[in-house]
Coordinates of C-alpha atoms in Angstrom, one line a residue:
M1 CA 155.2 115.4 40.1
K2 CA 153.3 115.8 43.6
N3 CA 150.9 113.1 42.6
S4 CA 153.5 110.8 41.6
T5 CA 155.9 111.3 45.0
T6 CA 152.5 110.7 46.9
K7 CA 151.9 107.7 45.4
T8 CA 155.4 106.4 45.9
N9 CA 155.4 107.5 49.4
I10 CA 152.0 105.6 50.3
K11 CA 153.7 102.4 48.5
N12 CA 156.7 102.7 51.0
L13 CA 154.4 103.4 53.9
Q14 CA 152.2 100.1 52.8
K15 CA 155.3 98.2 52.3
E16 CA 156.8 99.1 55.9
A17 CA 153.4 98.8 57.2
I18 CA 153.6 95.4 56.6
Q19 CA 156.9 94.6 57.7
L20 CA 155.4 96.0 61.2
L21 CA 153.0 93.6 61.5
Q22 CA 155.0 91.0 60.6
N23 CA 157.4 92.1 63.6
L24 CA 154.1 92.5 65.7
I25 CA 152.9 89.1 65.0
S26 CA 156.4 87.3 66.2
T27 CA 156.4 89.2 69.5
Q28 CA 154.6 88.0 72.1
S29 CA 151.9 90.5 73.3
F30 CA 148.9 89.0 75.6
S31 CA 146.9 91.7 77.2
S32 CA 149.2 93.4 80.2
E33 CA 152.0 92.0 78.5
E34 CA 152.6 94.1 75.5
D35 CA 156.0 95.5 76.6
E36 CA 158.0 94.1 73.4
T37 CA 155.4 95.3 71.1
A38 CA 155.3 99.0 72.6
I39 CA 158.9 99.1 71.9
L40 CA 158.4 97.8 68.4
I41 CA 155.8 100.8 67.8
S42 CA 158.1 103.4 69.7
D43 CA 160.9 102.2 66.6
Y44 CA 158.7 102.4 64.5
L45 CA 157.7 106.3 65.2
K46 CA 161.4 106.7 65.7
K47 CA 162.0 106.0 62.5
Y48 CA 160.1 108.6 61.0
E49 CA 161.6 111.3 63.9
I50 CA 158.2 111.5 65.5
D51 CA 158.1 112.8 68.9
F52 CA 156.0 110.2 71.1
K53 CA 155.4 109.8 74.5
R54 CA 154.5 106.4 76.6
S55 CA 152.7 105.4 79.4
N56 CA 152.6 101.9 80.5
N57 CA 152.3 100.3 77.4
N58 CA 150.6 102.8 75.5
V59 CA 152.5 104.7 72.8
W60 CA 150.8 107.8 71.3
A61 CA 151.9 110.9 69.6
T62 CA 150.7 113.8 67.9
N63 CA 151.2 115.5 64.6
L64 CA 154.1 118.0 64.2
H65 CA 152.3 121.2 63.8
F66 CA 149.2 120.4 66.5
D67 CA 147.4 123.7 67.6
E68 CA 145.3 123.0 70.9
N69 CA 142.8 125.8 69.5
K70 CA 141.9 123.2 66.7
P71 CA 139.8 120.3 67.1
T72 CA 141.4 116.8 67.8
I73 CA 141.2 113.7 65.8
L74 CA 142.0 110.5 67.7
L75 CA 143.4 107.3 65.3
N76 CA 143.5 104.5 68.1
S77 CA 144.0 100.8 67.8
H78 CA 145.7 98.4 69.7
H79 CA 148.6 95.9 69.6
D80 CA 147.4 93.3 72.6
T81 CA 146.4 89.9 71.8
V82 CA 144.0 87.2 72.9
K83 CA 145.9 83.5 73.8
P84 CA 145.9 81.6 70.6
N85 CA 142.9 79.0 71.0
K86 CA 143.8 75.1 70.9
G87 CA 142.8 75.1 66.9
Y88 CA 145.9 76.4 65.3
T89 CA 147.7 74.3 63.2
R90 CA 150.4 76.8 62.6
N91 CA 152.9 78.6 65.0
P92 CA 150.8 81.7 65.6
F93 CA 154.0 83.8 66.3
E94 CA 155.4 83.1 62.7
P95 CA 154.5 85.8 60.5
T96 CA 154.1 84.0 56.8
I97 CA 152.5 85.2 53.6
E98 CA 151.0 82.7 51.5
D99 CA 148.5 83.2 48.4
G100 CA 148.3 87.0 49.8
K101 CA 147.6 86.3 53.2
L102 CA 149.7 87.1 56.3
F103 CA 148.7 84.4 58.6
G104 CA 149.7 85.0 62.9
L105 CA 148.0 85.9 66.1
G106 CA 146.7 89.4 66.1
S107 CA 147.1 89.9 62.1
N108 CA 143.6 90.3 61.8
D109 CA 142.4 91.5 65.2
A110 CA 143.8 94.2 65.3
G111 CA 147.0 94.3 63.7
G112 CA 146.1 95.1 60.4
S113 CA 143.9 98.2 61.0
L114 CA 146.7 99.4 64.0
V115 CA 149.9 99.5 61.2
S116 CA 147.5 101.2 58.8
L117 CA 146.7 103.8 61.3
L118 CA 150.3 104.2 62.4
A119 CA 150.9 104.8 58.5
T120 CA 148.2 107.2 58.1
F121 CA 149.4 109.2 60.9
V122 CA 152.9 109.1 59.6
H123 CA 151.5 110.6 55.9
F124 CA 150.1 113.4 57.6
Y125 CA 152.3 113.9 60.4
K126 CA 154.5 116.9 58.9
E127 CA 151.6 118.7 56.8
P128 CA 151.2 122.2 57.8
N129 CA 147.8 123.9 58.0
L130 CA 145.3 121.1 58.9
N131 CA 141.7 121.9 60.0
Y132 CA 142.3 119.2 63.1
N133 CA 145.0 117.9 65.1
L134 CA 145.6 114.2 64.7
L135 CA 146.8 112.1 67.5
I136 CA 147.7 108.7 67.3
A137 CA 147.4 106.0 70.2
A138 CA 148.7 102.4 70.1
T139 CA 147.0 100.8 73.1
G140 CA 147.2 97.6 75.0
E141 CA 144.5 95.9 77.1
E142 CA 141.7 96.1 75.2
E143 CA 141.6 92.6 74.8
S144 CA 140.8 92.3 78.4
S145 CA 139.4 95.8 78.8
G146 CA 142.1 96.5 81.4
K147 CA 142.3 99.6 83.4
N148 CA 146.0 100.4 81.8
G149 CA 145.0 100.5 78.2
L150 CA 143.0 103.3 76.4
C151 CA 140.8 103.8 79.3
G152 CA 143.8 104.8 82.0
L153 CA 145.4 106.8 78.9
L154 CA 142.5 109.0 78.2
K155 CA 143.3 111.2 81.5
E156 CA 146.6 111.9 79.5
L157 CA 145.4 112.8 76.0
P158 CA 144.4 116.3 74.8
K159 CA 140.7 116.8 74.4
I160 CA 139.7 114.4 71.8
D161 CA 136.7 115.5 69.6
F162 CA 136.3 112.7 67.7
A163 CA 138.0 109.4 67.2
I164 CA 138.5 106.5 64.6
V165 CA 139.0 103.1 66.3
G166 CA 140.7 100.6 64.2
E167 CA 139.3 97.1 64.2
P168 CA 138.3 94.9 61.5
T169 CA 135.1 95.9 59.6
H170 CA 135.9 95.3 55.8
M171 CA 136.9 99.1 55.9
Q172 CA 133.3 100.0 56.4
L173 CA 131.9 102.5 58.8
A174 CA 130.5 101.1 62.0
I175 CA 128.8 104.0 63.3
A176 CA 127.3 102.4 66.3
E177 CA 128.8 99.8 68.5
K178 CA 126.9 97.4 71.0
G179 CA 127.9 98.1 75.1
L180 CA 128.5 95.3 77.3
L181 CA 127.0 94.3 80.5
V182 CA 129.0 91.5 82.6
I183 CA 126.7 90.1 85.6
D184 CA 127.3 87.8 88.4
G185 CA 124.1 85.9 89.6
Y186 CA 124.2 84.4 93.1
A187 CA 121.3 82.4 93.9
Q188 CA 120.8 80.8 97.2
G189 CA 119.4 77.4 98.4
I190 CA 119.4 75.3 101.5
A191 CA 122.4 72.4 101.5
G192 CA 120.9 68.8 102.3
H193 CA 121.6 65.3 101.7
A194 CA 120.2 64.4 98.1
A195 CA 118.4 61.6 99.1
H196 CA 116.2 63.6 101.6
E197 CA 113.5 66.2 100.7
N198 CA 114.9 70.0 100.2
T199 CA 112.6 72.2 98.7
K200 CA 115.4 75.0 98.1
N201 CA 118.2 73.6 95.6
A202 CA 120.1 76.5 94.6
I203 CA 120.4 75.3 90.9
Y204 CA 116.7 75.4 90.8
E205 CA 116.6 78.8 92.5
A206 CA 119.1 79.7 89.5
L207 CA 117.5 77.9 86.7
E208 CA 114.3 79.9 87.4
D209 CA 116.4 83.0 87.0
I210 CA 118.0 81.6 84.2
F211 CA 114.9 80.8 82.3
Y212 CA 114.0 84.4 83.0
L213 CA 116.9 86.1 81.0
K214 CA 116.4 83.5 78.4
N215 CA 112.8 84.4 77.4
Y216 CA 113.1 88.1 78.1
E217 CA 113.2 90.6 75.7
F218 CA 113.6 94.4 76.0
P219 CA 111.3 96.5 74.0
K220 CA 113.7 99.0 72.7
I221 CA 115.1 97.4 69.4
S222 CA 117.4 99.7 67.5
P223 CA 117.3 100.2 63.8
L224 CA 121.2 99.8 63.8
L225 CA 122.0 97.5 66.8
G226 CA 118.8 95.6 66.6
K227 CA 117.8 94.1 69.9
V228 CA 119.2 93.5 73.4
K229 CA 121.1 90.2 73.6
I230 CA 120.9 88.6 76.9
S231 CA 123.3 85.6 77.3
V232 CA 124.2 83.4 80.4
T233 CA 127.6 81.8 79.7
Q234 CA 128.8 80.1 82.9
I235 CA 127.3 78.3 85.8
N236 CA 128.9 76.7 88.9
A237 CA 127.4 74.7 91.8
G238 CA 127.8 71.8 93.8
E239 CA 131.1 69.8 94.6
Q240 CA 129.5 66.2 95.7
H241 CA 126.7 64.4 93.4
N242 CA 124.7 63.6 97.0
V243 CA 124.8 66.7 98.5
V244 CA 122.1 69.6 97.4
P245 CA 124.1 72.6 96.6
A246 CA 123.2 75.8 99.1
S247 CA 124.3 78.4 96.1
C248 CA 124.9 78.5 92.6
H249 CA 126.9 81.1 90.6
F250 CA 126.2 82.0 87.2
V251 CA 127.5 84.5 84.8
V252 CA 125.2 86.7 82.3
D253 CA 126.5 88.4 79.3
V254 CA 124.3 91.6 78.1
R255 CA 125.1 93.2 74.7
F256 CA 122.8 96.4 74.5
N257 CA 122.1 98.8 72.2
E258 CA 122.4 102.9 72.1
L259 CA 118.5 102.7 73.6
Y260 CA 119.6 101.8 76.9
T261 CA 122.1 102.9 79.5
N262 CA 123.9 99.8 81.5
R263 CA 122.6 100.7 84.6
E264 CA 118.8 100.6 83.0
I265 CA 119.6 97.2 82.1
F266 CA 121.0 96.3 85.5
E267 CA 118.5 97.8 87.5
F268 CA 115.4 96.4 85.8
L269 CA 117.1 92.9 85.7
N270 CA 118.0 93.0 89.2
Q271 CA 114.2 94.0 90.0
N272 CA 112.6 91.0 87.8
T273 CA 115.1 87.8 89.2
K274 CA 115.5 86.5 92.7
S275 CA 119.2 85.7 92.8
K276 CA 121.5 88.7 93.9
L277 CA 123.1 90.4 90.9
V278 CA 126.6 92.2 90.7
A279 CA 127.6 93.9 87.8
R280 CA 131.3 93.9 87.3
S281 CA 131.7 97.2 85.6
F282 CA 129.3 100.1 84.3
N283 CA 132.2 101.4 82.0
L284 CA 131.4 99.7 78.9
N285 CA 128.9 101.7 77.1
S286 CA 127.6 101.4 74.0
S287 CA 128.9 104.4 71.3
G288 CA 128.6 105.8 68.1
I289 CA 128.8 108.6 65.8
D290 CA 125.8 110.6 64.3
I291 CA 125.6 109.4 60.4
S292 CA 125.7 113.4 59.3
H293 CA 129.2 113.6 61.1
P294 CA 131.4 114.7 58.3
I295 CA 133.7 111.9 58.8
V296 CA 130.8 109.6 57.9
Q297 CA 129.8 111.5 55.1
A298 CA 133.4 111.6 53.7
G299 CA 132.9 108.1 54.2
I300 CA 129.8 107.5 52.2
D301 CA 131.1 109.7 49.8
L302 CA 134.0 107.2 49.0
G303 CA 131.4 104.3 48.5
R304 CA 131.5 102.9 51.9
T305 CA 128.5 101.6 53.9
T306 CA 127.2 102.2 57.3
Y307 CA 126.2 99.5 59.9
G308 CA 125.8 98.7 63.3
S309 CA 128.5 96.4 65.3
P310 CA 127.6 93.6 68.0
T311 CA 131.1 93.4 69.2
L312 CA 133.1 95.7 71.8
S313 CA 135.9 97.9 71.4
D314 CA 137.7 100.8 73.2
Q315 CA 135.1 102.8 71.4
A316 CA 133.1 101.8 74.8
V317 CA 135.3 104.2 77.0
L318 CA 135.4 107.2 74.8
S319 CA 133.1 109.7 75.8
C320 CA 133.4 111.3 72.3
P321 CA 131.8 110.6 68.8
S322 CA 133.7 107.4 67.9
L323 CA 133.4 105.2 64.3
K324 CA 134.6 101.8 64.1
M325 CA 136.7 101.1 61.0
G326 CA 139.3 99.2 59.6
A327 CA 141.2 96.3 58.1
G328 CA 140.0 92.5 58.0
D329 CA 137.1 90.7 58.6
S330 CA 135.7 90.5 62.4
L331 CA 134.9 86.9 61.9
R332 CA 138.3 85.9 61.7
S333 CA 139.2 87.6 65.3
H334 CA 139.9 85.2 67.9
S335 CA 140.0 82.5 65.4
A336 CA 142.7 79.5 64.9
D337 CA 145.2 80.2 62.1
E338 CA 144.1 83.8 62.2
F339 CA 145.2 85.8 59.1
I340 CA 144.6 89.1 57.0
F341 CA 145.1 89.6 53.2
I342 CA 148.0 92.0 52.5
D343 CA 145.5 93.7 49.7
E344 CA 143.2 94.5 53.1
I345 CA 146.2 96.8 54.7
N346 CA 147.1 98.7 51.6
E347 CA 143.8 99.0 50.8
A348 CA 143.0 100.7 54.5
I349 CA 145.9 102.7 54.0
E350 CA 144.7 104.2 50.9
I351 CA 141.1 104.4 52.0
Y352 CA 142.0 106.0 55.7
I353 CA 144.2 109.0 54.0
Q354 CA 141.5 109.7 51.2
L355 CA 139.1 109.7 54.2
L356 CA 141.0 112.3 56.3
S357 CA 142.0 114.4 53.3
K358 CA 138.3 115.4 52.6
I359 CA 137.9 117.0 56.1
I360 CA 141.9 117.9 57.4

């Protein structure tokens, strides 16, 4: 009878998770504008009589029998979205289901993971005598790496021993994630008329550094995350065709593995280029979890595979071991006519529950 009841409860959770995701899709929630989706999530928790707290647009709660003497697992995903790109052929805020696909902005990144983690938290919320506490945090500003998202919320949360971060991974185990370092480069030249000799064109000065960045390879290669990847993604200089510019600004995107810190990367590049380099932040570190960790081993026992992820998530602001795992496909994130399969959400809820049941 218990197994039958559990299956029925899970089916109800799956159904209501999909309804919640449809409500989230139909509600605009660009980064730092997530007020209304925070209300939807709060209402979802109220329905299950779950005490929660809200800080800015972050909504969080602990399990009913929280015990500060026990270790705590953070379940985290975000409810903000990027703005829809111009390639959309559908209304991004209209949650439609066709051929088993739920379409809509934020459905895949990371709505499917978020509602699956919320359903999982509800499933375990009233369970007594757990080995771990559970802490759910539905956070904002992930897409913009904002200070009022998980980064700002951490100081209000209980001590976290490890985290599961919900992002689209096909429910496989991303046990490592590359960090991000964004650098502004400023090359200086001497302004002059284009018809005259000018030996210090700021664009040419910048190009020397840009070609260095294009060709340099950091020697340490991670078995999980591969090489450090350096990309120059923006450049701006000059205002008139006949004036040699005195300055050139370019932007460098560095995705680095766990074998380097962001400060190591910056200091090396700063010493080996002529332009003035300014790091925007040193907060977005590489992150991960040891393959021997109980949660990873539980996932492997369930037939999940491990890999290293090149994309950034809120893992970057966590100082504890963290696992990235969620419903959907990372390749669909930020794409036009974004979608997630209904079956992916149903499967995610089942796998999350099975995974945590092995350790808690």
